[in-house]
Coordinates of C-alpha atoms and ligand atoms in Angstrom, one line a residue:
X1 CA 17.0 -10.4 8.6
X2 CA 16.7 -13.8 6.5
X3 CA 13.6 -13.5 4.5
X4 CA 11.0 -16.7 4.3
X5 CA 11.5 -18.1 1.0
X6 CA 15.6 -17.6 1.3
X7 CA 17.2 -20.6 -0.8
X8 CA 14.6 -21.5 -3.0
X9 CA 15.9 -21.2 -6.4
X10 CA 13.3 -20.3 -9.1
X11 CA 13.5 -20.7 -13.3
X12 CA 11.1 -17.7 -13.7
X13 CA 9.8 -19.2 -17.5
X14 CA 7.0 -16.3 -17.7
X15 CA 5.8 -13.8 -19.8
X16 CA 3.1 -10.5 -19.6
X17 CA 1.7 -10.8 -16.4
X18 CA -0.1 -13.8 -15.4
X19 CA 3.2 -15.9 -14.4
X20 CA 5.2 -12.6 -13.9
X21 CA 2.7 -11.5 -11.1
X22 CA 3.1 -14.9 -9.3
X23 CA 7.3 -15.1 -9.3
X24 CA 7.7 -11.5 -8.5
X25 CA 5.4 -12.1 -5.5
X26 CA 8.0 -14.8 -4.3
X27 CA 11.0 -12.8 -5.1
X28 CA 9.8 -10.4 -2.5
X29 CA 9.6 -12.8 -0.1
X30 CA 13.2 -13.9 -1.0
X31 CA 13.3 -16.6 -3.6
X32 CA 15.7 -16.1 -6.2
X33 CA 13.9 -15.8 -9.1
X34 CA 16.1 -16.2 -12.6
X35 CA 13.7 -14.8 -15.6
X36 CA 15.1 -16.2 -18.6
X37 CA 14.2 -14.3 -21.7
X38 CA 15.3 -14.8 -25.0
X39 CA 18.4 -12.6 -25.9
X40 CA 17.6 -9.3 -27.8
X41 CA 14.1 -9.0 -26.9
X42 CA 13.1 -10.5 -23.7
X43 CA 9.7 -10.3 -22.3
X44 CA 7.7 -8.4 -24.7
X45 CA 6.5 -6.3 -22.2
X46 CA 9.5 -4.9 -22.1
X47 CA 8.7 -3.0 -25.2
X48 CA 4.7 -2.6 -24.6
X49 CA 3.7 1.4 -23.8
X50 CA 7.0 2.5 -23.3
X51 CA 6.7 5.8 -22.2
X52 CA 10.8 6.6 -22.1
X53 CA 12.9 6.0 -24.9
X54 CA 15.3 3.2 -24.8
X55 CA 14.1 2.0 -21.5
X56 CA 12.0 -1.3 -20.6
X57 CA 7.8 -0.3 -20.3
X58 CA 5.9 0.3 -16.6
X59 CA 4.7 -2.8 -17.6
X60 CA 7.7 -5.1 -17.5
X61 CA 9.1 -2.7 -14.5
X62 CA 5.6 -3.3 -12.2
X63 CA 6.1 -6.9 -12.6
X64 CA 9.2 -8.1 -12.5
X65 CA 10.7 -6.3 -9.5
X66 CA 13.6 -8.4 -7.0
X67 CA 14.0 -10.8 -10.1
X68 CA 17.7 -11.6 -11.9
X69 CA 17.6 -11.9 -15.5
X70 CA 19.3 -14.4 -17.9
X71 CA 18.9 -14.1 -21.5
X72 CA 18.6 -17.9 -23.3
X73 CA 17.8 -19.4 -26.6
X74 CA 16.3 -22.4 -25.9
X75 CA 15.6 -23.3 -29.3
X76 CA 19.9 -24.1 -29.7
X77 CA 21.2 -26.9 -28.2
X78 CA 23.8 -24.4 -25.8
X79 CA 20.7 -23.1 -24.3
X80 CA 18.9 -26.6 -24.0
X81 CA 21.9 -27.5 -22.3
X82 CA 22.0 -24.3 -19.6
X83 CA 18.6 -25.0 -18.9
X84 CA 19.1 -28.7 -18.3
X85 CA 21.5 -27.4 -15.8
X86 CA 19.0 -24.6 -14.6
X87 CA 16.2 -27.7 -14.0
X88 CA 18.8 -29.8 -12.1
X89 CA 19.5 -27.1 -9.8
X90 CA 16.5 -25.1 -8.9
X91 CA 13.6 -26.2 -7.0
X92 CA 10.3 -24.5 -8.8
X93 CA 9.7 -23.9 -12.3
X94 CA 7.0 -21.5 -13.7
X95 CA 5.6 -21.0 -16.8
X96 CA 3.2 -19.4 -18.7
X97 CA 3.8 -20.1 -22.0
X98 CA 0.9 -21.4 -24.8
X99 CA -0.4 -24.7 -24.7
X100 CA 2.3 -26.9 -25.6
X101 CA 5.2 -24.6 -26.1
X102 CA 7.5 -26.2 -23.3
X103 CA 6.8 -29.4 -24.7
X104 CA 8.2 -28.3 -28.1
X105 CA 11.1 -26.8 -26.9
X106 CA 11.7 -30.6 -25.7
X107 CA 11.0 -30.0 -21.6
X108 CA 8.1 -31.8 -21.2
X109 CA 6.6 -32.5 -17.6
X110 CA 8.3 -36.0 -18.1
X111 CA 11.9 -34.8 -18.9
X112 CA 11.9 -32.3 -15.8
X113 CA 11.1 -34.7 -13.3
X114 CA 13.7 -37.2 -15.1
X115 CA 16.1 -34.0 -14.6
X116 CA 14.7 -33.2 -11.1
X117 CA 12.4 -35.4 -9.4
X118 CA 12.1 -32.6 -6.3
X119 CA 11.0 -30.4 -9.1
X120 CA 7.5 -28.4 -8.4
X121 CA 6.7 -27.1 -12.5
X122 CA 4.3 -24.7 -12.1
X123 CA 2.0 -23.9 -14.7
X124 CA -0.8 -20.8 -16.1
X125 CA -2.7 -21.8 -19.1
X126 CA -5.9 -19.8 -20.4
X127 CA -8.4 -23.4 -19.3
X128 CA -7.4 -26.4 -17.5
X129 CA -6.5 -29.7 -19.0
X130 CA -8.5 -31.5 -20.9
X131 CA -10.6 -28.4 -21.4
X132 CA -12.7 -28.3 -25.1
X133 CA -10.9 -25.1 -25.2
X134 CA -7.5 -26.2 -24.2
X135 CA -5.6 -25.0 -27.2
X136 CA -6.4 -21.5 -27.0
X137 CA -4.3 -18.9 -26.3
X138 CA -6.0 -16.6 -23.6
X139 CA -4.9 -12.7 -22.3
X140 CA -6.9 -10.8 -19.6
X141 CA -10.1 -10.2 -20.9
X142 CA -10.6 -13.5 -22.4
X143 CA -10.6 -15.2 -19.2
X144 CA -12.7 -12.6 -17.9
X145 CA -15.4 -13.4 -19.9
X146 CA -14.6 -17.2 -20.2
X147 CA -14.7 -17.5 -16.0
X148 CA -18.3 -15.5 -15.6
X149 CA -17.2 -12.1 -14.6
X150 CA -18.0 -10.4 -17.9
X151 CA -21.7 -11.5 -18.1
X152 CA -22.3 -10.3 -14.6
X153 CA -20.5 -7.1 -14.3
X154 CA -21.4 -3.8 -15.9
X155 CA -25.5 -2.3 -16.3
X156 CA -28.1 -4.6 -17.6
X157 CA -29.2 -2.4 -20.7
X158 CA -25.3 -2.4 -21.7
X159 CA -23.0 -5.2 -22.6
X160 CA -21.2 -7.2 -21.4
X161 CA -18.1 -5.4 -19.6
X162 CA -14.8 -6.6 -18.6
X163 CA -13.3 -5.4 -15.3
X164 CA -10.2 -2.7 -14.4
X165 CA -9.1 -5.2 -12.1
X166 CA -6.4 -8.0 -13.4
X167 CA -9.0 -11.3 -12.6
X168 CA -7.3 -12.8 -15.7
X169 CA -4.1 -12.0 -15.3
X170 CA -2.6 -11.0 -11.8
X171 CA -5.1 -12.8 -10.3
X172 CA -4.4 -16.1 -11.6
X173 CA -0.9 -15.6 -10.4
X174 CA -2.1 -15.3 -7.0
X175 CA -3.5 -18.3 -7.3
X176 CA -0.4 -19.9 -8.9
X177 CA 2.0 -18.5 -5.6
X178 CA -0.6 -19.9 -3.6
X179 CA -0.2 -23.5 -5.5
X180 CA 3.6 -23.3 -5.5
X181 CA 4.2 -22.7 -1.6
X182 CA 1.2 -25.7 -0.7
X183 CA 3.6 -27.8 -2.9
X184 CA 6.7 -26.9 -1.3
X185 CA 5.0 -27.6 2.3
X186 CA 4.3 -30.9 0.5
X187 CA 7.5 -31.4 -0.6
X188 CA 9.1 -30.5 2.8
X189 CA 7.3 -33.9 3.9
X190 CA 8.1 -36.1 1.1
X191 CA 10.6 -35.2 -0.6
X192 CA 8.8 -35.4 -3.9
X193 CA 7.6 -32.4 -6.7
X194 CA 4.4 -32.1 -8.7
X195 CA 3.1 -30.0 -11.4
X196 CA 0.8 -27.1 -10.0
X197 CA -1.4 -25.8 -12.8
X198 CA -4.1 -23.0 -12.5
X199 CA -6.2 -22.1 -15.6
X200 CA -6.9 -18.4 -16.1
X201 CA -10.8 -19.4 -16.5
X202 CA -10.4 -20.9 -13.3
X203 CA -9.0 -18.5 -10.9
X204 CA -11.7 -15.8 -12.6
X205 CA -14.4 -18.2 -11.7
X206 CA -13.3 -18.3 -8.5
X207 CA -13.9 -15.2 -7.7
X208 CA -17.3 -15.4 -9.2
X209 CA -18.4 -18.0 -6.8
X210 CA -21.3 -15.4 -5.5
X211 CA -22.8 -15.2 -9.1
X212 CA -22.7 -18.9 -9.0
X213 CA -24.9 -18.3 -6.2
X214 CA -26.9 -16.2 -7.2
X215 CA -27.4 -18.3 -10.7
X216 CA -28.6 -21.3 -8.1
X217 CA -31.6 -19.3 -6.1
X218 CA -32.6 -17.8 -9.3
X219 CA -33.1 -21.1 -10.5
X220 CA -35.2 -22.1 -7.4
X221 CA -36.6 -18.8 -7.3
X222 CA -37.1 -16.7 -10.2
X223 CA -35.8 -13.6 -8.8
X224 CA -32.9 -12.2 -6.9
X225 CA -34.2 -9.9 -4.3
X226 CA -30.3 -7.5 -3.7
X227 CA -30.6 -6.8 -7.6
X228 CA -32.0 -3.8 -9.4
X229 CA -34.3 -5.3 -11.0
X230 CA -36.2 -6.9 -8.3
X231 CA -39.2 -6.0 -7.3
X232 CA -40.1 -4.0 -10.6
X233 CA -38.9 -5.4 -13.6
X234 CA -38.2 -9.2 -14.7
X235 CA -36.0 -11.8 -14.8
X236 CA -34.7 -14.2 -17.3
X237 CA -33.1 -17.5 -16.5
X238 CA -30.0 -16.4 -15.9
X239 CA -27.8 -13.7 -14.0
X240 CA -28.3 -10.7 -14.5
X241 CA -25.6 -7.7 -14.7
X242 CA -26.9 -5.7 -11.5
X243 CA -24.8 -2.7 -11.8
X244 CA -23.5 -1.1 -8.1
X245 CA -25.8 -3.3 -6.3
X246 CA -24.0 -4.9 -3.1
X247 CA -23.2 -7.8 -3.9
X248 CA -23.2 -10.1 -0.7
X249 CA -27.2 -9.3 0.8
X250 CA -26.5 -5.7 1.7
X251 CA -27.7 -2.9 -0.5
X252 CA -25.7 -0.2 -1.9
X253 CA -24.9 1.9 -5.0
X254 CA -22.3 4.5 -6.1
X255 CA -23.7 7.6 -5.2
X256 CA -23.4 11.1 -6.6
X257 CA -21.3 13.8 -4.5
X258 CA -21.0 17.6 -4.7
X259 CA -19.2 18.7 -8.3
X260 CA -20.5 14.9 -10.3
X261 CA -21.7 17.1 -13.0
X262 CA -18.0 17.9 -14.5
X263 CA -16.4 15.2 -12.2
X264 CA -16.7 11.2 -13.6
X265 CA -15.4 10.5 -9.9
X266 CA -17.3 12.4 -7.5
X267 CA -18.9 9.8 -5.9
X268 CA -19.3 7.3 -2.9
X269 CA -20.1 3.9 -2.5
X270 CA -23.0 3.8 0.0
X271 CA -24.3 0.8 1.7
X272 CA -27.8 0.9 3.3
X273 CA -27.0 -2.2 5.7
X274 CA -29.3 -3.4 8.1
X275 CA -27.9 -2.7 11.2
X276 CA -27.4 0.8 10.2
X277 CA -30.6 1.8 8.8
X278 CA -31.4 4.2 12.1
X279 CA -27.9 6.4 12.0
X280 CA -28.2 6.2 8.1
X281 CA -31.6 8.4 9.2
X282 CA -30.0 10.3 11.3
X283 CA -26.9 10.9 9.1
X284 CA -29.4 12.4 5.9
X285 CA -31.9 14.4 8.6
X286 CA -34.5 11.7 8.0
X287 CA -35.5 10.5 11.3
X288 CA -39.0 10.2 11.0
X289 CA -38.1 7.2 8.7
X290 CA -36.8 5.4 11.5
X291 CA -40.1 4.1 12.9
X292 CA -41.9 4.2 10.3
X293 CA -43.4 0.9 8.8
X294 CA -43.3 1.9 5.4
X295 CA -39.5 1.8 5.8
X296 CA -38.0 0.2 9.2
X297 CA -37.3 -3.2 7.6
X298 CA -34.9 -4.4 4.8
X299 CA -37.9 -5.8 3.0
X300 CA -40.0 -2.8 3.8
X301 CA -38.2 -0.6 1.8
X302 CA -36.8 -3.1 -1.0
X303 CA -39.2 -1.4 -3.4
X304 CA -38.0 1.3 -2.5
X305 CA -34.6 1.2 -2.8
X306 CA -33.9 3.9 -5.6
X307 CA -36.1 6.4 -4.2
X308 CA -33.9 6.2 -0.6
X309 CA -30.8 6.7 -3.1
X310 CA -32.2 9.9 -4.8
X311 CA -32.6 10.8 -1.2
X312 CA -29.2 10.1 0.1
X313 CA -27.9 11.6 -3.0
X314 CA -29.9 15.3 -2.1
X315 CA -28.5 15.4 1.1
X316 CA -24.8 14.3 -0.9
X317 CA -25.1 17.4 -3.2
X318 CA -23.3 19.5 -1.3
X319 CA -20.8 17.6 0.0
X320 CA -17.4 16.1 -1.6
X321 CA -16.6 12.5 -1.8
X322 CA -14.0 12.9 1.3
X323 CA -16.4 15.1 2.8
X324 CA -19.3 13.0 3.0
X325 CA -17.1 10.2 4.4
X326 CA -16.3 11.8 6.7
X327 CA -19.4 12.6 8.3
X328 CA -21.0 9.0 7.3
X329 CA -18.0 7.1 9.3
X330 CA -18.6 8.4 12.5
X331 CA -22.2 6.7 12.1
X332 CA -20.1 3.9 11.3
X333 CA -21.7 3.5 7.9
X334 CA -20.0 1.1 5.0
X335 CA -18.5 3.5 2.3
X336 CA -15.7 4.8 0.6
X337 CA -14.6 8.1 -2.0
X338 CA -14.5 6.6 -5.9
X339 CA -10.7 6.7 -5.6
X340 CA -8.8 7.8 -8.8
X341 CA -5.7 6.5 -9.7
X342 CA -4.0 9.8 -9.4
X343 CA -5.5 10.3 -6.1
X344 CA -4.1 6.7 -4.7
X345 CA -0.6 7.3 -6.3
X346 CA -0.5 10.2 -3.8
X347 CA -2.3 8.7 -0.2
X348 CA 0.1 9.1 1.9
X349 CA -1.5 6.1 4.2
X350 CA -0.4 3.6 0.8
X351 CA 2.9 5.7 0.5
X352 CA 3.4 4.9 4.6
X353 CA 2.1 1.4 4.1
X354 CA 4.5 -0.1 1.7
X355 CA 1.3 -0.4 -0.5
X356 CA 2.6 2.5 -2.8
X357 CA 6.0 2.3 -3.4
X358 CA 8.5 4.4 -5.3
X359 CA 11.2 2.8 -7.0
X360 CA 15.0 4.0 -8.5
X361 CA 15.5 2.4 -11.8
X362 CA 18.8 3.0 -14.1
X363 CA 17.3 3.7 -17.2
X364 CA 13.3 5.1 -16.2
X365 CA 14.3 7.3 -13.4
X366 CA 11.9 6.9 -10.4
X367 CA 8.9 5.1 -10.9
X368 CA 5.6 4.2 -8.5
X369 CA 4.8 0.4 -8.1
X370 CA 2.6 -1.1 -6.1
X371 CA 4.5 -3.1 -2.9
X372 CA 3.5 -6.1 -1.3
X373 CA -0.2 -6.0 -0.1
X374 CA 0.6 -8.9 2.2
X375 CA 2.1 -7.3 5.5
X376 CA 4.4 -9.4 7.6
X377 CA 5.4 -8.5 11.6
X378 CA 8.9 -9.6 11.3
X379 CA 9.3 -9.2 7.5
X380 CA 9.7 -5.9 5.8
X381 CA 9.3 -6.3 2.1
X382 CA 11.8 -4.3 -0.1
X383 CA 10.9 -4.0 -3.3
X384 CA 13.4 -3.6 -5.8
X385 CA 13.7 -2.4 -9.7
X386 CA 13.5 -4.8 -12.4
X387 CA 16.3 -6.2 -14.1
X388 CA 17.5 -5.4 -17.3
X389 CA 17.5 -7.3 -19.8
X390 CA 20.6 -9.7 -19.4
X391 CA 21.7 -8.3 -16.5
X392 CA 22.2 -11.1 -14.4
X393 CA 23.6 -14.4 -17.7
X394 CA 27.2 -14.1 -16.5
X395 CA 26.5 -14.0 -12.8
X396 CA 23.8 -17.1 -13.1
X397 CA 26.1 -19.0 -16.1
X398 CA 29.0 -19.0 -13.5
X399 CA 27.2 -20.2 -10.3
X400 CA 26.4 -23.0 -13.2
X401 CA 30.1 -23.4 -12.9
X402 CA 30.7 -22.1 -16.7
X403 CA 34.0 -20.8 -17.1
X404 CA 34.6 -17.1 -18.3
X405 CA 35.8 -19.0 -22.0
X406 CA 32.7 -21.3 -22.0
X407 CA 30.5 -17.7 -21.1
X408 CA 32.1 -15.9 -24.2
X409 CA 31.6 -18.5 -26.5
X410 CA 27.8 -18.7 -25.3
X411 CA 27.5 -14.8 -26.2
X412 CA 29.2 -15.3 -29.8
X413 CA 26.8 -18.5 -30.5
X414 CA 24.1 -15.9 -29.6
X415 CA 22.8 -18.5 -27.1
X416 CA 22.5 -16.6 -24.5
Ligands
CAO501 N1 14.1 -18.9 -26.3 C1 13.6 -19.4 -27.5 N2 12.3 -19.5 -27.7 C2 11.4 -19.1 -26.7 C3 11.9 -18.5 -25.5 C4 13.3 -18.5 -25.3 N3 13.9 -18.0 -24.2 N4 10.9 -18.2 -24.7 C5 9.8 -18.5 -25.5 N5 10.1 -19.0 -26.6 C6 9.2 -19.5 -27.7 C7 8.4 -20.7 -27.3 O1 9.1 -21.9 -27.3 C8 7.3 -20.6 -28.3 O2 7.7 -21.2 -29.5 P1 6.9 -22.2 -30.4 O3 5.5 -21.7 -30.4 O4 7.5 -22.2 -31.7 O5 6.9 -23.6 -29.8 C9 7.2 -19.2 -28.7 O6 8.3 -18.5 -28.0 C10 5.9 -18.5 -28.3 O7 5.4 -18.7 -27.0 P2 3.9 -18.4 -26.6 O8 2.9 -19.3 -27.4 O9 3.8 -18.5 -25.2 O10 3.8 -16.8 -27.0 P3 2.6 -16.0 -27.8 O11 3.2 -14.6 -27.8 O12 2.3 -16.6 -29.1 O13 1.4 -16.1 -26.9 C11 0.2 -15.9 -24.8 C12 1.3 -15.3 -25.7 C13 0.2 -15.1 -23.5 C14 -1.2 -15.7 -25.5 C15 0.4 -17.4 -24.5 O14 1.7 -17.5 -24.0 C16 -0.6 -18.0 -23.6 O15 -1.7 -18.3 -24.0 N6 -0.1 -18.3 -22.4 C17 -0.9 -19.0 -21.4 C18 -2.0 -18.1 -20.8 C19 -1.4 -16.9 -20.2 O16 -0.6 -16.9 -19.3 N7 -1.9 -15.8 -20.6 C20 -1.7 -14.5 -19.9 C21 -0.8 -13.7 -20.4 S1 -1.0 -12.1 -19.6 O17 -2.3 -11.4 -20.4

């Protein structure tokens, strides 16, 4: 079966795993996607957290699945010329390079779309354009604070606290694939390419659009009635880290389960919504709550809140995570188990999903990655290992039409 992006040919330019994420996402949806990576090293997370000798790091391996590599110095003037060649050819470039890198290596915007005018450049860069801070360099966690997520997550008597989640990083290259395909529909119409460039501040910011929100009715109101801190304690002017409070107008908190005491994962995430206020009742043995003023509306029992949670947890205490779930979903209540890592490397649902996958790799042996968490009817997304490093320069230089000569001398001018 032909897969979507069949015959669109990308020069995968990315590192770590902001541009990695985005590229390997179209690779499994059948572009071919060329890393290039300077010879003897590569991508340097290749080398970061190995955990086998000799062979590349989960971290290169989880990102860079269904990709060819092709090892170039683009600092001589052999690999200047192979990637000339590269840019004619290909139709997307990506990069994620710091700010002002490709320009030094002589590959401005300018020159590519004088090599290629059909040429869609995609770009990550820690801000946007223009930005006061447009020279920085940026990894995860600096974009996570820069884009608002750090200020708002975590407790509000702690500091604050950066995310498990890849906001910065993966994220952003979400938002980059994204980008890419709305400028290859665009390009399907006119013929033309454009640069598509996504700042890591950006694409965290994005996803903070709530606290944006929320920073808007505080200013009209002075409080925000879904956080802890309403209706007992104060507010300042700005957003507050609310801890497990639902986010989106719905109450909730991560709730102790049977064994919390020596487990840091025994817990739920509960959410006292409206609409489910009378089976929550029934669900802890509390029905005499259900008609009671004191508690029968949201605002009724805002104040509250944490005293219905001490509640809920009681009834909780002798029940595990998976337990408890299980009772609470056939009152069709909002919740979930605190899922470890461990325990989602072995659900069998993720493992029959395609969400989980477990990969053969030459050098690491079998290794678990996770798939694509789009799902397609009439695609089935393989996912494949990485490449090594290299693997693919004589099988890319000769589609360039180099001869086997020209190749040899390329390798002994350490170009590529
Ligand atoms: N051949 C020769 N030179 C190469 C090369 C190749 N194949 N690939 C890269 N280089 C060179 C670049 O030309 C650049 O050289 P100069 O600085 O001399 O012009 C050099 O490698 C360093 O590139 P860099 O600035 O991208 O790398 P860094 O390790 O110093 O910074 C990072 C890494 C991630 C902080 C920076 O790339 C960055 O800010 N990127 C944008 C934001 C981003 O994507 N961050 C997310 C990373 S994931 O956490």
């Amino acid at each position: 079966m032909s897969r979507p992006l069949e015959g669109i040919k990308i020069i995968d330019f990315t590192h770590v795993q902001a541009g990695p994420a985005c590229t390997q996402l179209l690779a499994w949806y059948g572009a071919d996607v060329i890393k290039v990576e300077r010879p003897g090293s590569g991508d340097v997370t290749r080398n970061q957290l190995r955990h086998v000798k000799d062979a590349d790091a989960l971290y290169f391996t989880m990102l860079n699945s269904n990709k060819r590599s092709l090892t170039l110095d683009t600092k001589t003037q052999d690999g200047k010329d192979v990637l000339t060649k590269l840019i004619k050819e290909s139709d997307v470039l990506v990069e994620n390079f710091g700010p002002g890198a490709l320009d030094r290596m002589g590959f401005s915007w300018e020159r590519i779309q004088e090599l290629n005018p059909g040429m869609i450049m995609a770009s990550v860069k820690g801000f946007s354009d223009g930005h006061h801070y447009e020279d920085l360099k940026v990894y995860e966690n600096v974009a996570q604070c820069a884009g608002g997520a750090a200020s708002t997550t975590g407790f509000w008597d702690g500091p604050p606290t950066v995310s498990g989640a890849a906001l910065g990083d993966s994220n952003t290259g979400m938002h980059l694939a994204i980008g890419i395909l709305t400028a290859l529909m665009q390009k399907g119409k006119t013929g033309k390419g454009q640069k598509v460039a996504v700042s890591m501040q950006d694409a965290v910011l994005n996803l903070c659009r709530v606290k944006l929100r929320d920073q808007q009715r505080l200013d009209a109101l002075g409080y925000l009635e879904e956080y802890p801190q309403y209706p007992h304690h104060s507010f300042s002017d700005v957003v507050p880290r609310g801890g497990n409070a639902g986010g989106g107008g719905q109450p909730g908190w991560v709730m102790k389960c049977h064994g919390w005491e020596h487990d840091p994962n025994a817990y739920i995430y509960f959410t006292i919504q409206g609409h489910a206020w009378e089976p929550i009742c029934r669900a802890i043995g509390r029905e005499e709550w259900i008609n009671d003023p004191a508690y029968m509306t949201a605002a009724a029992r805002q104040d509250k809140l944490f005293d219905i949670i001490t509640e809920i947890e009681g009834w909780l205490s002798d029940k595990t995570k998976f337990e408890a779930v299980d009772i609470l979903r056939k009152y069709d209540i909002p919740c979930a188990p605190v899922l470890t890592m461990k325990e989602i490397a072995e659900d069998e649902s993720l493992r029959k999903s395609g969400t989980i996958v477990e990969v053969p790799h030459p050098k690491l042996g079998k290794y678990l990655t996770v798939g694509s968490p789009i799902k397609f009817s009439d695609m089935k997304v393989d996912i494949k290992p990485s490449p090594l490093l290299g693997e693919h320069t004589d099988e890319v230089l000769s589609e360039l039409g180099y001869s086997a000569e020209k190749i040899k001398e390329l390798h002994a001018a350490k170009a590529v």
